[in-house]
Short mmCIF file of C-alpha atoms in Angstrom, two decimals:
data_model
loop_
_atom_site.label_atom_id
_atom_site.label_comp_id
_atom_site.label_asym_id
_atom_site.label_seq_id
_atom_site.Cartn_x
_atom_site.Cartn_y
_atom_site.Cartn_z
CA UNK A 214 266.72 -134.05 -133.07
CA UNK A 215 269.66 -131.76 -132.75
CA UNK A 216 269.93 -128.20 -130.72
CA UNK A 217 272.59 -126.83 -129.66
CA UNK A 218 274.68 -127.24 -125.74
CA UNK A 219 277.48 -124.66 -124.00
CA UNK A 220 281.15 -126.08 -123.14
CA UNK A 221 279.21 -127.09 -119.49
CA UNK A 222 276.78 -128.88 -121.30
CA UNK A 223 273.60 -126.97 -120.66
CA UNK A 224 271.23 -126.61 -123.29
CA UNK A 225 271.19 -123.36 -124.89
CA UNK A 226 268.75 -123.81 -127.96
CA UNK A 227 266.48 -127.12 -127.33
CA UNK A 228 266.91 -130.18 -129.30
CA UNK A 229 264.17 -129.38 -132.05
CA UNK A 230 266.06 -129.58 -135.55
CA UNK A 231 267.01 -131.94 -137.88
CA UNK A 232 270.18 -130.74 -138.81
CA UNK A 233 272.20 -128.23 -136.70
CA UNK A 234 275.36 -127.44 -138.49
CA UNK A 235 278.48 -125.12 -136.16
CA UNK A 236 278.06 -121.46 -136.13
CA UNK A 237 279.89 -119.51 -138.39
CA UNK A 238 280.09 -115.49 -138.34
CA UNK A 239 277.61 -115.84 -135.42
CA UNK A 240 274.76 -118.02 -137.73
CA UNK A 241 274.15 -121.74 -137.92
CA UNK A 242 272.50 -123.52 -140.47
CA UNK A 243 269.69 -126.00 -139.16
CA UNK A 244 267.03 -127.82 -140.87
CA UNK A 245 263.62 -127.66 -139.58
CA UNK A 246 261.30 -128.59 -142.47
CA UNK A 247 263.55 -126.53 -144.41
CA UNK A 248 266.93 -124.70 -144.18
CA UNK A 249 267.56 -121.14 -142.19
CA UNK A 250 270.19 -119.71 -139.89
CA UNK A 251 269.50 -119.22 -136.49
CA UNK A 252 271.54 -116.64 -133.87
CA UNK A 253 273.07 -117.87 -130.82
CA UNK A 254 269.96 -118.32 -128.69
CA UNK A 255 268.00 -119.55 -131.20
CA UNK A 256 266.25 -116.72 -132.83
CA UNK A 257 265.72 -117.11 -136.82
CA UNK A 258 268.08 -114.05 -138.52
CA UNK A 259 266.87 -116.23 -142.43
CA UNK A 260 263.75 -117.92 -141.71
CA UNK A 261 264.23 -121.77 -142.95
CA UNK A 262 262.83 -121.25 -146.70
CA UNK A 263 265.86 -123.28 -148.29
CA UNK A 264 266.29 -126.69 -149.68
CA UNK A 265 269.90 -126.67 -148.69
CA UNK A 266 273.05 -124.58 -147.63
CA UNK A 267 276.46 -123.71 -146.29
CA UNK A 268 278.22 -122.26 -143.83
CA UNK A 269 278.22 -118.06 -143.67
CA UNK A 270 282.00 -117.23 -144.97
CA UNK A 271 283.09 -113.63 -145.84
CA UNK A 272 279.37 -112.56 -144.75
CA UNK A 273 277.45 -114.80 -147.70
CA UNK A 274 276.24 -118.37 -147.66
CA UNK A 275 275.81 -120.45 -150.50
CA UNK A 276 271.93 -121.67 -150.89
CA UNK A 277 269.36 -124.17 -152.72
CA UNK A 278 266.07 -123.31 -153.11
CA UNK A 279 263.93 -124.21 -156.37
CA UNK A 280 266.89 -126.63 -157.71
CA UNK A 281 268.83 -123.89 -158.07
CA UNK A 282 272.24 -122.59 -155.89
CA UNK A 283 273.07 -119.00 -155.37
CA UNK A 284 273.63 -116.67 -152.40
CA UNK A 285 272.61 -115.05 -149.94
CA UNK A 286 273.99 -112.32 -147.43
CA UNK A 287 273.58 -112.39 -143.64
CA UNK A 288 270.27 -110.81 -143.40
CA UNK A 289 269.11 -113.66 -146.29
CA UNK A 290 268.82 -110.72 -149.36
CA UNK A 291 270.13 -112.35 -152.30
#
C-alpha cells in the first residue's frame, strides 16, 4: 500500500492506495480500485472513476476510462 509522509516522516494521508503518484498543481494521482486525484490531506477533488492517468500540468490531466484517453480539468469536467 502506498500513502503519502511529510519531509519528518509523519504520515499525512495513511498507507491505503495502490498507486500514489507526486503531487502536481496541488493533486496526486492514486489508485484505489480505480484512478482519482486526491488534495493534500487526502480528500478526493476527482473521485477514482479512471482506468488510468497523468500528472495535472497547465491545470488538465490526461485520462483512461472506457479504453479511451482524453482530459480532464482540475475539478474532473472533461
Amino acid at each position: 500500500s502506498y500513502g503519502y509522509v511529510d519531509l519528518t516522516g509523519r504520515e499525512v494521508i495513511e498507507l491505503r492506495f495502490r498507486r500514489a503518484d507526486p503531487f502536481s498543481e496541488g493533486r496526486a494521482l492514486v489508485e484505489f480500485v480505480r484512478c482519482g486525484y486526491v488534495n493534500r490531506v487526502g480528500d478526493w477533488v476527482v473521485r477514482p472513476r479512471f482506468q488510468a492517468g497523468t500528472i495535472f500540468q497547465d491545470g488538465v490531466a490526461a485520462v483512461k476510462m472506457d479504453n479511451k484517453w482524453g482530459y480532464i480539468q482540475s475539478n474532473g469536467d472533461w
